[in-house]
């Protein structure tokens, strides 16, 4: 007869087996997601929009499905069946943080391993009832798939991050019904499938200094106010004096350009950032840096304070931008009838503040924002811009995340 092994030794054996199983499962999840996203990146450069759009949406689902954890039914060594790992109870559908939930804890495991995958669908229905060019209703939307790789968690490379963002946009333009100049919807970008962002970031000193290089969305960090994000009008996302500058606009939705951004945070709440971008954004794969296109250089400095205890928060920033390549004068011509050419530049100041709210709930309450902008009047459709608005979050006692706002541009 052989004596039974000590209980402590048996427990250690089970724990080691479970650890190896979790490690194997996590590696499988990461490789599956990476392989799916590599195919998605190729889809973004395809030319046949209808086929690419279907593939893009299916790949977003496939990446989520491939990340389901594998459960082993094999018995442990010694003929004993290993007990299943203790898992937290799955929350009800209405309590999920995302539409597809935690994928059986796979999403949390991936995030712990430095891999975050997100599929976001945004849709709008806009109509023109009175006035404008003609009456009508249009539908437009955006399917966005993002992948964030944190190399600190993956391979022990502190402060290194790779971010990829592809989107498929579709729909008709509400501005064609209205005839406006500021663009009614910030989803208005025609019909296309493209790689929107692809950058690498290296941060040091607890994010005190960071550098991003690659395809970069200027409006993700410059000339942006969180309070104004509720409104789908384009001018509330970025001032029209800036968004309609340059030959093809700056590096913002729907087409971005190559660039490098440096951000420095010398003290708590204070920041300074600057970016150098290709002066004329172009679609892949025709990314070209030329002297004729020049560069767009933007700077912004500000102070932002958002305490977690529910006290009033605020942000104040000032920024400026200019193009190194000369622009055509919209009015003046030379003796040969050709447009005069001169430098194109502008600047802005913006601020947002939480006026009052509930203590212990920093995201709720009444907030306000405002922006002033100016640009060279002879080179741009808009010389001055003024915009402001108010936003209330959690107006009803049982609806903490509902928002109601009013804005004017």
mmCIF file of C-alpha atoms in Angstrom:
data_model
loop_
_atom_site.group_PDB
_atom_site.id
_atom_site.type_symbol
_atom_site.label_atom_id
_atom_site.label_comp_id
_atom_site.label_asym_id
_atom_site.label_seq_id
_atom_site.Cartn_x
_atom_site.Cartn_y
_atom_site.Cartn_z
ATOM 1 C CA UNK A 1 0.000 0.000 0.000
ATOM 2 C CA UNK A 2 1.148 3.481 -0.856
ATOM 3 C CA UNK A 3 0.363 6.257 1.611
ATOM 4 C CA UNK A 4 -1.625 9.260 0.439
ATOM 5 C CA UNK A 5 0.498 12.381 -0.193
ATOM 6 C CA UNK A 6 0.179 15.161 2.344
ATOM 7 C CA UNK A 7 -2.724 17.549 1.735
ATOM 8 C CA UNK A 8 -0.369 20.533 1.491
ATOM 9 C CA UNK A 9 1.701 18.836 -1.231
ATOM 10 C CA UNK A 10 -1.453 17.949 -3.183
ATOM 11 C CA UNK A 11 -2.647 21.568 -2.979
ATOM 12 C CA UNK A 12 0.702 22.850 -4.291
ATOM 13 C CA UNK A 13 0.554 20.426 -7.221
ATOM 14 C CA UNK A 14 -2.942 21.622 -8.119
ATOM 15 C CA UNK A 15 -1.927 25.274 -7.854
ATOM 16 C CA UNK A 16 1.093 24.744 -10.131
ATOM 17 C CA UNK A 17 -1.049 22.911 -12.695
ATOM 18 C CA UNK A 18 -3.662 25.667 -12.638
ATOM 19 C CA UNK A 19 -0.950 28.346 -13.054
ATOM 20 C CA UNK A 20 0.482 26.631 -16.128
ATOM 21 C CA UNK A 21 -3.019 26.252 -17.549
ATOM 22 C CA UNK A 22 -3.799 29.952 -17.025
ATOM 23 C CA UNK A 23 -0.480 30.941 -18.603
ATOM 24 C CA UNK A 24 -1.136 28.744 -21.632
ATOM 25 C CA UNK A 25 -4.662 30.114 -21.991
ATOM 26 C CA UNK A 26 -3.473 33.735 -21.767
ATOM 27 C CA UNK A 27 -0.785 33.226 -24.419
ATOM 28 C CA UNK A 28 -3.409 31.667 -26.680
ATOM 29 C CA UNK A 29 -5.734 34.640 -26.131
ATOM 30 C CA UNK A 30 -3.039 37.192 -26.933
ATOM 31 C CA UNK A 31 -1.885 35.402 -30.088
ATOM 32 C CA UNK A 32 -5.489 35.047 -31.283
ATOM 33 C CA UNK A 33 -6.264 38.746 -30.846
ATOM 34 C CA UNK A 34 -2.998 39.862 -32.451
ATOM 35 C CA UNK A 35 -3.571 37.642 -35.467
ATOM 36 C CA UNK A 36 -7.102 38.981 -35.897
ATOM 37 C CA UNK A 37 -5.977 42.590 -35.686
ATOM 38 C CA UNK A 38 -3.144 42.061 -38.173
ATOM 39 C CA UNK A 39 -5.743 40.931 -40.702
ATOM 40 C CA UNK A 40 -7.905 43.941 -39.812
ATOM 41 C CA UNK A 41 -5.030 46.318 -40.577
ATOM 42 C CA UNK A 42 -4.790 44.884 -44.067
ATOM 43 C CA UNK A 43 -8.525 45.258 -44.520
ATOM 44 C CA UNK A 44 -8.255 48.973 -43.744
ATOM 45 C CA UNK A 45 -6.169 49.518 -46.883
ATOM 46 C CA UNK A 46 -8.492 47.606 -49.185
ATOM 47 C CA UNK A 47 -10.101 49.507 -52.026
ATOM 48 C CA UNK A 48 -13.464 47.737 -52.276
ATOM 49 C CA UNK A 49 -15.443 49.512 -49.583
ATOM 50 C CA UNK A 50 -18.478 47.230 -49.378
ATOM 51 C CA UNK A 51 -16.461 44.043 -48.924
ATOM 52 C CA UNK A 52 -13.999 45.708 -46.556
ATOM 53 C CA UNK A 53 -16.796 47.010 -44.345
ATOM 54 C CA UNK A 54 -18.296 43.548 -43.864
ATOM 55 C CA UNK A 55 -14.881 42.063 -43.124
ATOM 56 C CA UNK A 56 -14.102 44.836 -40.646
ATOM 57 C CA UNK A 57 -17.275 44.269 -38.644
ATOM 58 C CA UNK A 58 -16.848 40.486 -38.624
ATOM 59 C CA UNK A 59 -13.218 40.740 -37.484
ATOM 60 C CA UNK A 60 -14.289 42.821 -34.509
ATOM 61 C CA UNK A 61 -16.611 40.002 -33.469
ATOM 62 C CA UNK A 62 -14.009 37.345 -34.230
ATOM 63 C CA UNK A 63 -11.413 39.031 -32.023
ATOM 64 C CA UNK A 64 -13.877 38.965 -29.136
ATOM 65 C CA UNK A 65 -14.903 35.368 -29.785
ATOM 66 C CA UNK A 66 -11.316 34.132 -30.040
ATOM 67 C CA UNK A 67 -10.532 35.487 -26.602
ATOM 68 C CA UNK A 68 -12.864 33.116 -24.769
ATOM 69 C CA UNK A 69 -10.802 31.170 -22.200
ATOM 70 C CA UNK A 70 -10.341 27.458 -22.672
ATOM 71 C CA UNK A 71 -11.414 25.227 -19.808
ATOM 72 C CA UNK A 72 -9.598 21.973 -19.213
ATOM 73 C CA UNK A 73 -11.566 18.867 -18.256
ATOM 74 C CA UNK A 74 -8.498 16.634 -17.955
ATOM 75 C CA UNK A 75 -7.932 15.114 -14.524
ATOM 76 C CA UNK A 76 -4.981 16.153 -12.443
ATOM 77 C CA UNK A 77 -1.975 13.925 -11.916
ATOM 78 C CA UNK A 78 -2.729 10.974 -9.660
ATOM 79 C CA UNK A 79 -6.229 10.351 -11.029
ATOM 80 C CA UNK A 80 -7.826 13.141 -9.004
ATOM 81 C CA UNK A 81 -10.039 15.688 -10.800
ATOM 82 C CA UNK A 82 -8.772 19.240 -10.342
ATOM 83 C CA UNK A 83 -11.405 21.540 -8.855
ATOM 84 C CA UNK A 84 -12.588 24.352 -11.130
ATOM 85 C CA UNK A 85 -11.149 27.794 -10.415
ATOM 86 C CA UNK A 86 -13.309 30.048 -8.323
ATOM 87 C CA UNK A 87 -14.825 32.812 -10.463
ATOM 88 C CA UNK A 88 -16.856 35.809 -9.514
ATOM 89 C CA UNK A 89 -20.531 35.688 -10.361
ATOM 90 C CA UNK A 90 -21.311 37.051 -13.807
ATOM 91 C CA UNK A 91 -23.146 40.395 -13.460
ATOM 92 C CA UNK A 92 -26.516 40.977 -15.070
ATOM 93 C CA UNK A 93 -26.595 42.396 -18.592
ATOM 94 C CA UNK A 94 -27.612 45.866 -17.428
ATOM 95 C CA UNK A 95 -24.611 46.010 -15.069
ATOM 96 C CA UNK A 96 -21.968 45.281 -17.706
ATOM 97 C CA UNK A 97 -19.333 47.944 -18.320
ATOM 98 C CA UNK A 98 -19.440 47.101 -22.037
ATOM 99 C CA UNK A 99 -22.007 45.630 -24.399
ATOM 100 C CA UNK A 100 -20.347 42.199 -24.645
ATOM 101 C CA UNK A 101 -19.401 41.929 -20.982
ATOM 102 C CA UNK A 102 -16.124 40.498 -19.693
ATOM 103 C CA UNK A 103 -16.028 37.509 -22.103
ATOM 104 C CA UNK A 104 -15.955 35.067 -19.216
ATOM 105 C CA UNK A 105 -13.142 37.058 -17.529
ATOM 106 C CA UNK A 106 -11.031 36.921 -20.704
ATOM 107 C CA UNK A 107 -11.225 40.697 -21.165
ATOM 108 C CA UNK A 108 -9.884 41.290 -17.663
ATOM 109 C CA UNK A 109 -7.112 38.723 -18.185
ATOM 110 C CA UNK A 110 -6.114 40.361 -21.469
ATOM 111 C CA UNK A 111 -6.024 43.809 -19.868
ATOM 112 C CA UNK A 112 -3.802 42.443 -17.091
ATOM 113 C CA UNK A 113 -1.513 41.107 -19.831
ATOM 114 C CA UNK A 114 -1.377 44.540 -21.533
ATOM 115 C CA UNK A 115 -3.836 43.867 -24.371
ATOM 116 C CA UNK A 116 -7.013 45.903 -24.780
ATOM 117 C CA UNK A 117 -9.400 45.460 -27.703
ATOM 118 C CA UNK A 118 -12.411 47.691 -28.228
ATOM 119 C CA UNK A 119 -15.124 47.801 -30.877
ATOM 120 C CA UNK A 120 -17.290 50.936 -30.876
ATOM 121 C CA UNK A 121 -20.251 51.655 -33.116
ATOM 122 C CA UNK A 122 -21.643 55.192 -33.276
ATOM 123 C CA UNK A 123 -24.697 56.085 -35.361
ATOM 124 C CA UNK A 124 -26.748 59.208 -35.963
ATOM 125 C CA UNK A 125 -30.018 60.048 -37.651
ATOM 126 C CA UNK A 126 -30.228 63.715 -38.666
ATOM 127 C CA UNK A 127 -32.962 65.550 -40.514
ATOM 128 C CA UNK A 128 -33.727 68.993 -41.858
ATOM 129 C CA UNK A 129 -37.359 69.944 -41.202
ATOM 130 C CA UNK A 130 -37.484 73.633 -42.134
ATOM 131 C CA UNK A 131 -35.348 75.871 -44.346
ATOM 132 C CA UNK A 132 -31.901 74.983 -45.606
ATOM 133 C CA UNK A 133 -31.316 73.470 -49.033
ATOM 134 C CA UNK A 134 -34.020 70.806 -48.890
ATOM 135 C CA UNK A 135 -35.919 68.745 -46.369
ATOM 136 C CA UNK A 136 -34.867 65.186 -45.658
ATOM 137 C CA UNK A 137 -33.427 62.649 -43.233
ATOM 138 C CA UNK A 138 -30.036 60.928 -43.423
ATOM 139 C CA UNK A 139 -28.328 58.171 -41.451
ATOM 140 C CA UNK A 140 -24.592 58.010 -40.873
ATOM 141 C CA UNK A 141 -22.280 56.059 -38.628
ATOM 142 C CA UNK A 142 -18.795 54.976 -37.650
ATOM 143 C CA UNK A 143 -17.474 51.510 -36.727
ATOM 144 C CA UNK A 144 -14.199 51.811 -34.860
ATOM 145 C CA UNK A 145 -11.850 48.999 -33.822
ATOM 146 C CA UNK A 146 -8.903 49.765 -31.542
ATOM 147 C CA UNK A 147 -6.026 47.718 -30.180
ATOM 148 C CA UNK A 148 -3.786 48.925 -27.352
ATOM 149 C CA UNK A 149 -0.643 46.995 -26.438
ATOM 150 C CA UNK A 150 1.050 47.875 -23.164
ATOM 151 C CA UNK A 151 4.602 46.615 -23.467
ATOM 152 C CA UNK A 152 5.237 47.082 -19.757
ATOM 153 C CA UNK A 153 2.788 44.287 -18.912
ATOM 154 C CA UNK A 154 3.664 42.223 -22.001
ATOM 155 C CA UNK A 155 7.470 42.234 -22.040
ATOM 156 C CA UNK A 156 8.556 44.476 -19.147
ATOM 157 C CA UNK A 157 9.242 47.598 -21.243
ATOM 158 C CA UNK A 158 8.134 50.468 -18.974
ATOM 159 C CA UNK A 159 6.149 53.316 -20.537
ATOM 160 C CA UNK A 160 5.948 51.815 -24.048
ATOM 161 C CA UNK A 161 2.563 51.615 -25.784
ATOM 162 C CA UNK A 162 1.409 50.762 -29.308
ATOM 163 C CA UNK A 163 -2.018 51.984 -30.404
ATOM 164 C CA UNK A 164 -3.896 51.060 -33.591
ATOM 165 C CA UNK A 165 -7.285 52.448 -34.607
ATOM 166 C CA UNK A 166 -9.166 51.555 -37.759
ATOM 167 C CA UNK A 167 -12.608 52.803 -38.675
ATOM 168 C CA UNK A 168 -15.309 52.320 -41.275
ATOM 169 C CA UNK A 169 -17.552 55.337 -41.840
ATOM 170 C CA UNK A 170 -20.641 55.523 -43.993
ATOM 171 C CA UNK A 171 -23.726 57.617 -44.665
ATOM 172 C CA UNK A 172 -24.903 60.809 -46.324
ATOM 173 C CA UNK A 173 -24.019 64.322 -45.216
ATOM 174 C CA UNK A 174 -26.576 66.303 -43.168
ATOM 175 C CA UNK A 175 -24.817 69.472 -44.322
ATOM 176 C CA UNK A 176 -26.013 68.798 -47.876
ATOM 177 C CA UNK A 177 -29.558 69.187 -46.551
ATOM 178 C CA UNK A 178 -28.842 72.205 -44.359
ATOM 179 C CA UNK A 179 -26.253 74.046 -46.473
ATOM 180 C CA UNK A 180 -24.241 75.059 -43.410
ATOM 181 C CA UNK A 181 -20.573 75.965 -43.276
ATOM 182 C CA UNK A 182 -19.605 74.567 -39.860
ATOM 183 C CA UNK A 183 -20.610 70.936 -40.670
ATOM 184 C CA UNK A 184 -23.630 69.609 -38.772
ATOM 185 C CA UNK A 185 -22.216 66.216 -37.737
ATOM 186 C CA UNK A 186 -18.747 65.231 -36.586
ATOM 187 C CA UNK A 187 -19.334 61.822 -38.238
ATOM 188 C CA UNK A 188 -19.628 63.452 -41.657
ATOM 189 C CA UNK A 189 -16.738 61.995 -43.623
ATOM 190 C CA UNK A 190 -18.157 60.196 -46.643
ATOM 191 C CA UNK A 191 -17.909 56.428 -46.989
ATOM 192 C CA UNK A 192 -14.537 54.802 -46.445
ATOM 193 C CA UNK A 193 -12.531 52.196 -44.540
ATOM 194 C CA UNK A 194 -9.110 53.274 -43.336
ATOM 195 C CA UNK A 195 -6.435 53.007 -40.703
ATOM 196 C CA UNK A 196 -7.120 56.167 -38.721
ATOM 197 C CA UNK A 197 -4.385 56.075 -36.073
ATOM 198 C CA UNK A 198 -1.225 54.035 -35.622
ATOM 199 C CA UNK A 199 1.311 55.389 -33.180
ATOM 200 C CA UNK A 200 3.954 54.301 -30.706
ATOM 201 C CA UNK A 201 4.398 56.141 -27.406
ATOM 202 C CA UNK A 202 7.273 56.125 -24.967
ATOM 203 C CA UNK A 203 6.662 57.728 -21.565
ATOM 204 C CA UNK A 204 9.192 58.265 -18.785
ATOM 205 C CA UNK A 205 9.088 59.608 -15.255
ATOM 206 C CA UNK A 206 5.558 58.453 -14.428
ATOM 207 C CA UNK A 207 4.253 60.060 -17.660
ATOM 208 C CA UNK A 208 6.012 63.346 -16.907
ATOM 209 C CA UNK A 209 7.449 63.236 -20.451
ATOM 210 C CA UNK A 210 5.999 61.283 -23.357
ATOM 211 C CA UNK A 211 6.650 61.077 -27.085
ATOM 212 C CA UNK A 212 4.239 59.728 -29.730
ATOM 213 C CA UNK A 213 5.245 58.973 -33.302
ATOM 214 C CA UNK A 214 3.050 57.758 -36.167
ATOM 215 C CA UNK A 215 -0.394 58.415 -37.616
ATOM 216 C CA UNK A 216 -1.795 60.878 -35.102
ATOM 217 C CA UNK A 217 -5.209 62.481 -34.517
ATOM 218 C CA UNK A 218 -4.470 66.084 -33.554
ATOM 219 C CA UNK A 219 -7.878 66.542 -31.942
ATOM 220 C CA UNK A 220 -7.345 63.651 -29.527
ATOM 221 C CA UNK A 221 -5.209 65.930 -27.332
ATOM 222 C CA UNK A 222 -5.208 69.418 -28.878
ATOM 223 C CA UNK A 223 -8.134 71.864 -28.872
ATOM 224 C CA UNK A 224 -10.388 69.407 -27.048
ATOM 225 C CA UNK A 225 -12.798 69.801 -24.133
ATOM 226 C CA UNK A 226 -14.316 66.810 -22.338
ATOM 227 C CA UNK A 227 -17.483 68.714 -21.435
ATOM 228 C CA UNK A 228 -18.246 69.411 -25.108
ATOM 229 C CA UNK A 229 -17.974 65.727 -26.123
ATOM 230 C CA UNK A 230 -21.739 65.211 -25.818
ATOM 231 C CA UNK A 231 -22.503 67.405 -28.832
ATOM 232 C CA UNK A 232 -22.202 65.903 -32.305
ATOM 233 C CA UNK A 233 -21.790 69.272 -34.060
ATOM 234 C CA UNK A 234 -18.299 69.500 -35.494
ATOM 235 C CA UNK A 235 -17.478 72.932 -34.092
ATOM 236 C CA UNK A 236 -17.892 71.684 -30.520
ATOM 237 C CA UNK A 237 -15.217 69.058 -31.151
ATOM 238 C CA UNK A 238 -12.607 71.414 -32.615
ATOM 239 C CA UNK A 239 -12.982 75.077 -33.527
ATOM 240 C CA UNK A 240 -13.966 75.672 -37.138
ATOM 241 C CA UNK A 241 -11.208 78.286 -37.429
ATOM 242 C CA UNK A 242 -8.728 75.422 -36.972
ATOM 243 C CA UNK A 243 -10.600 72.470 -38.504
ATOM 244 C CA UNK A 244 -11.024 74.172 -41.892
ATOM 245 C CA UNK A 245 -7.489 75.537 -42.139
ATOM 246 C CA UNK A 246 -4.809 74.363 -44.547
ATOM 247 C CA UNK A 247 -5.132 72.823 -47.995
ATOM 248 C CA UNK A 248 -6.861 69.650 -46.784
ATOM 249 C CA UNK A 249 -7.517 70.499 -43.153
ATOM 250 C CA UNK A 250 -5.331 69.473 -40.213
ATOM 251 C CA UNK A 251 -4.683 65.873 -39.131
ATOM 252 C CA UNK A 252 -8.145 65.107 -37.746
ATOM 253 C CA UNK A 253 -11.138 62.887 -38.564
ATOM 254 C CA UNK A 254 -11.528 61.342 -41.075
ATOM 255 C CA UNK A 255 -7.933 61.493 -42.428
ATOM 256 C CA UNK A 256 -4.805 61.817 -40.324
ATOM 257 C CA UNK A 257 -1.150 62.314 -41.196
ATOM 258 C CA UNK A 258 2.264 61.283 -39.923
ATOM 259 C CA UNK A 259 3.698 63.249 -37.058
ATOM 260 C CA UNK A 260 5.453 63.386 -33.713
ATOM 261 C CA UNK A 261 3.985 64.733 -30.471
ATOM 262 C CA UNK A 262 5.934 65.696 -27.334
ATOM 263 C CA UNK A 263 4.099 66.221 -24.034
ATOM 264 C CA UNK A 264 5.669 67.487 -20.796
ATOM 265 C CA UNK A 265 3.943 67.678 -17.412
ATOM 266 C CA UNK A 266 6.280 69.654 -15.130
ATOM 267 C CA UNK A 267 3.849 69.796 -12.198
ATOM 268 C CA UNK A 268 0.572 68.275 -11.102
ATOM 269 C CA UNK A 269 -2.151 69.511 -13.458
ATOM 270 C CA UNK A 270 0.150 71.585 -15.683
ATOM 271 C CA UNK A 271 1.147 70.470 -19.169
ATOM 272 C CA UNK A 272 2.831 71.652 -22.345
ATOM 273 C CA UNK A 273 2.579 69.799 -25.632
ATOM 274 C CA UNK A 274 3.664 70.338 -29.206
ATOM 275 C CA UNK A 275 3.236 68.357 -32.404
ATOM 276 C CA UNK A 276 4.743 68.421 -35.889
ATOM 277 C CA UNK A 277 2.555 66.900 -38.611
ATOM 278 C CA UNK A 278 2.509 66.535 -42.361
ATOM 279 C CA UNK A 279 0.833 69.703 -43.638
ATOM 280 C CA UNK A 280 -1.506 67.858 -46.015
ATOM 281 C CA UNK A 281 -3.106 64.619 -44.726
ATOM 282 C CA UNK A 282 -3.362 61.850 -47.319
ATOM 283 C CA UNK A 283 -4.909 58.393 -47.451
ATOM 284 C CA UNK A 284 -2.853 55.222 -47.181
ATOM 285 C CA UNK A 285 -0.759 54.017 -48.863
ATOM 286 C CA UNK A 286 0.149 57.375 -50.462
ATOM 287 C CA UNK A 287 1.741 58.893 -47.343
ATOM 288 C CA UNK A 288 4.347 61.339 -48.590
ATOM 289 C CA UNK A 289 6.353 64.018 -46.835
ATOM 290 C CA UNK A 290 7.224 66.803 -49.252
ATOM 291 C CA UNK A 291 8.503 70.358 -49.038
ATOM 292 C CA UNK A 292 5.487 71.526 -51.013
ATOM 293 C CA UNK A 293 3.071 70.161 -48.397
ATOM 294 C CA UNK A 294 5.133 71.621 -45.585
ATOM 295 C CA UNK A 295 4.340 70.906 -41.952
ATOM 296 C CA UNK A 296 1.687 71.840 -39.448
ATOM 297 C CA UNK A 297 3.136 72.807 -36.072
ATOM 298 C CA UNK A 298 0.843 73.192 -33.072
ATOM 299 C CA UNK A 299 1.523 73.998 -29.426
ATOM 300 C CA UNK A 300 -0.743 74.032 -26.379
ATOM 301 C CA UNK A 301 -0.163 74.797 -22.718
ATOM 302 C CA UNK A 302 -2.700 74.469 -19.963
ATOM 303 C CA UNK A 303 -3.640 73.622 -16.435
ATOM 304 C CA UNK A 304 -6.187 70.950 -15.564
ATOM 305 C CA UNK A 305 -7.403 69.904 -12.149
ATOM 306 C CA UNK A 306 -9.924 67.066 -11.703
ATOM 307 C CA UNK A 307 -10.085 65.903 -8.066
ATOM 308 C CA UNK A 308 -11.655 62.525 -7.346
ATOM 309 C CA UNK A 309 -13.640 63.650 -4.314
ATOM 310 C CA UNK A 310 -16.269 65.608 -6.233
ATOM 311 C CA UNK A 311 -14.846 69.091 -5.655
ATOM 312 C CA UNK A 312 -15.129 71.582 -8.552
ATOM 313 C CA UNK A 313 -12.711 70.879 -11.392
ATOM 314 C CA UNK A 314 -11.557 73.034 -14.262
ATOM 315 C CA UNK A 315 -9.315 73.221 -17.309
ATOM 316 C CA UNK A 316 -7.784 76.273 -18.954
ATOM 317 C CA UNK A 317 -5.604 76.067 -22.063
ATOM 318 C CA UNK A 318 -4.127 78.300 -24.746
ATOM 319 C CA UNK A 319 -2.825 77.074 -28.088
ATOM 320 C CA UNK A 320 -1.433 78.190 -31.405
ATOM 321 C CA UNK A 321 -0.702 76.673 -34.815
ATOM 322 C CA UNK A 322 0.884 77.532 -38.141
ATOM 323 C CA UNK A 323 1.685 75.925 -41.480
ATOM 324 C CA UNK A 324 5.220 76.165 -42.828
ATOM 325 C CA UNK A 325 4.014 76.060 -46.455
ATOM 326 C CA UNK A 326 2.458 79.188 -47.921
ATOM 327 C CA UNK A 327 -1.293 79.207 -48.564
ATOM 328 C CA UNK A 328 -3.336 80.783 -51.337
ATOM 329 C CA UNK A 329 -4.938 84.092 -50.458
ATOM 330 C CA UNK A 330 -8.722 83.774 -50.730
ATOM 331 C CA UNK A 331 -9.063 87.380 -51.943
ATOM 332 C CA UNK A 332 -5.844 88.971 -53.173
ATOM 333 C CA UNK A 333 -4.204 88.241 -56.559
ATOM 334 C CA UNK A 334 -0.955 89.350 -58.166
ATOM 335 C CA UNK A 335 -0.512 91.187 -61.459
ATOM 336 C CA UNK A 336 -0.943 87.911 -63.367
ATOM 337 C CA UNK A 337 -4.221 87.117 -61.654
ATOM 338 C CA UNK A 338 -2.696 84.360 -59.540
ATOM 339 C CA UNK A 339 -3.622 84.141 -55.825
ATOM 340 C CA UNK A 340 -1.174 85.739 -53.460
ATOM 341 C CA UNK A 341 0.559 83.315 -51.098
ATOM 342 C CA UNK A 342 1.370 83.838 -47.430
ATOM 343 C CA UNK A 343 1.820 81.992 -44.150
ATOM 344 C CA UNK A 344 -1.230 80.541 -42.434
ATOM 345 C CA UNK A 345 -1.538 80.666 -38.648
ATOM 346 C CA UNK A 346 -4.031 80.937 -35.794
ATOM 347 C CA UNK A 347 -4.625 80.495 -32.088
ATOM 348 C CA UNK A 348 -7.256 79.680 -29.491
ATOM 349 C CA UNK A 349 -8.065 79.768 -25.795
ATOM 350 C CA UNK A 350 -10.491 77.381 -24.122
ATOM 351 C CA UNK A 351 -11.791 76.539 -20.698
ATOM 352 C CA UNK A 352 -14.223 74.262 -18.926
ATOM 353 C CA UNK A 353 -15.340 74.157 -15.313
ATOM 354 C CA UNK A 354 -17.630 72.175 -13.089
ATOM 355 C CA UNK A 355 -19.902 74.704 -11.427
ATOM 356 C CA UNK A 356 -21.483 72.458 -8.809
ATOM 357 C CA UNK A 357 -22.325 68.820 -8.182
ATOM 358 C CA UNK A 358 -22.572 66.023 -5.679
ATOM 359 C CA UNK A 359 -19.680 65.379 -3.320
ATOM 360 C CA UNK A 360 -18.220 61.940 -3.894
ATOM 361 C CA UNK A 361 -19.494 61.871 -7.504
ATOM 362 C CA UNK A 362 -16.930 63.818 -9.572
ATOM 363 C CA UNK A 363 -18.625 63.024 -12.893
ATOM 364 C CA UNK A 364 -22.029 64.442 -11.915
ATOM 365 C CA UNK A 365 -23.291 67.992 -11.709
ATOM 366 C CA UNK A 366 -23.464 71.110 -13.870
ATOM 367 C CA UNK A 367 -20.477 72.065 -16.019
ATOM 368 C CA UNK A 368 -19.803 74.808 -18.571
ATOM 369 C CA UNK A 369 -17.286 75.350 -21.367
ATOM 370 C CA UNK A 370 -16.224 78.113 -23.753
ATOM 371 C CA UNK A 371 -13.745 78.616 -26.597
ATOM 372 C CA UNK A 372 -12.407 81.589 -28.559
ATOM 373 C CA UNK A 373 -10.410 81.134 -31.757
ATOM 374 C CA UNK A 374 -8.843 83.251 -34.477
ATOM 375 C CA UNK A 375 -7.105 82.499 -37.760
ATOM 376 C CA UNK A 376 -5.570 84.382 -40.666
ATOM 377 C CA UNK A 377 -8.604 85.851 -42.413
ATOM 378 C CA UNK A 378 -7.197 85.940 -45.937
ATOM 379 C CA UNK A 379 -6.284 82.248 -45.987
ATOM 380 C CA UNK A 380 -9.175 80.582 -44.146
ATOM 381 C CA UNK A 381 -12.979 80.517 -44.481
ATOM 382 C CA UNK A 382 -13.356 81.558 -40.810
ATOM 383 C CA UNK A 383 -11.327 84.307 -39.179
ATOM 384 C CA UNK A 384 -12.976 84.232 -35.743
ATOM 385 C CA UNK A 385 -14.854 81.661 -33.699
ATOM 386 C CA UNK A 386 -16.843 81.789 -30.461
ATOM 387 C CA UNK A 387 -18.443 78.728 -28.857
ATOM 388 C CA UNK A 388 -19.905 77.946 -25.439
ATOM 389 C CA UNK A 389 -22.232 75.524 -23.703
ATOM 390 C CA UNK A 390 -23.490 73.953 -20.491
ATOM 391 C CA UNK A 391 -23.856 70.302 -19.562
ATOM 392 C CA UNK A 392 -25.667 68.577 -16.713
ATOM 393 C CA UNK A 393 -24.817 64.982 -15.808
ATOM 394 C CA UNK A 394 -27.036 62.890 -13.558
ATOM 395 C CA UNK A 395 -29.989 65.270 -13.485
ATOM 396 C CA UNK A 396 -32.402 62.533 -12.355
ATOM 397 C CA UNK A 397 -31.703 60.772 -9.023
ATOM 398 C CA UNK A 398 -31.731 57.265 -10.516
ATOM 399 C CA UNK A 399 -29.942 58.156 -13.793
ATOM 400 C CA UNK A 400 -26.379 59.043 -12.797
ATOM 401 C CA UNK A 401 -24.872 58.930 -16.307
ATOM 402 C CA UNK A 402 -27.609 60.660 -18.342
ATOM 403 C CA UNK A 403 -26.573 64.010 -19.808
ATOM 404 C CA UNK A 404 -28.485 67.079 -20.961
ATOM 405 C CA UNK A 405 -26.724 70.025 -22.572
ATOM 406 C CA UNK A 406 -27.041 73.151 -24.687
ATOM 407 C CA UNK A 407 -24.280 74.621 -26.855
ATOM 408 C CA UNK A 408 -23.918 77.478 -29.347
ATOM 409 C CA UNK A 409 -21.148 78.025 -31.925
#
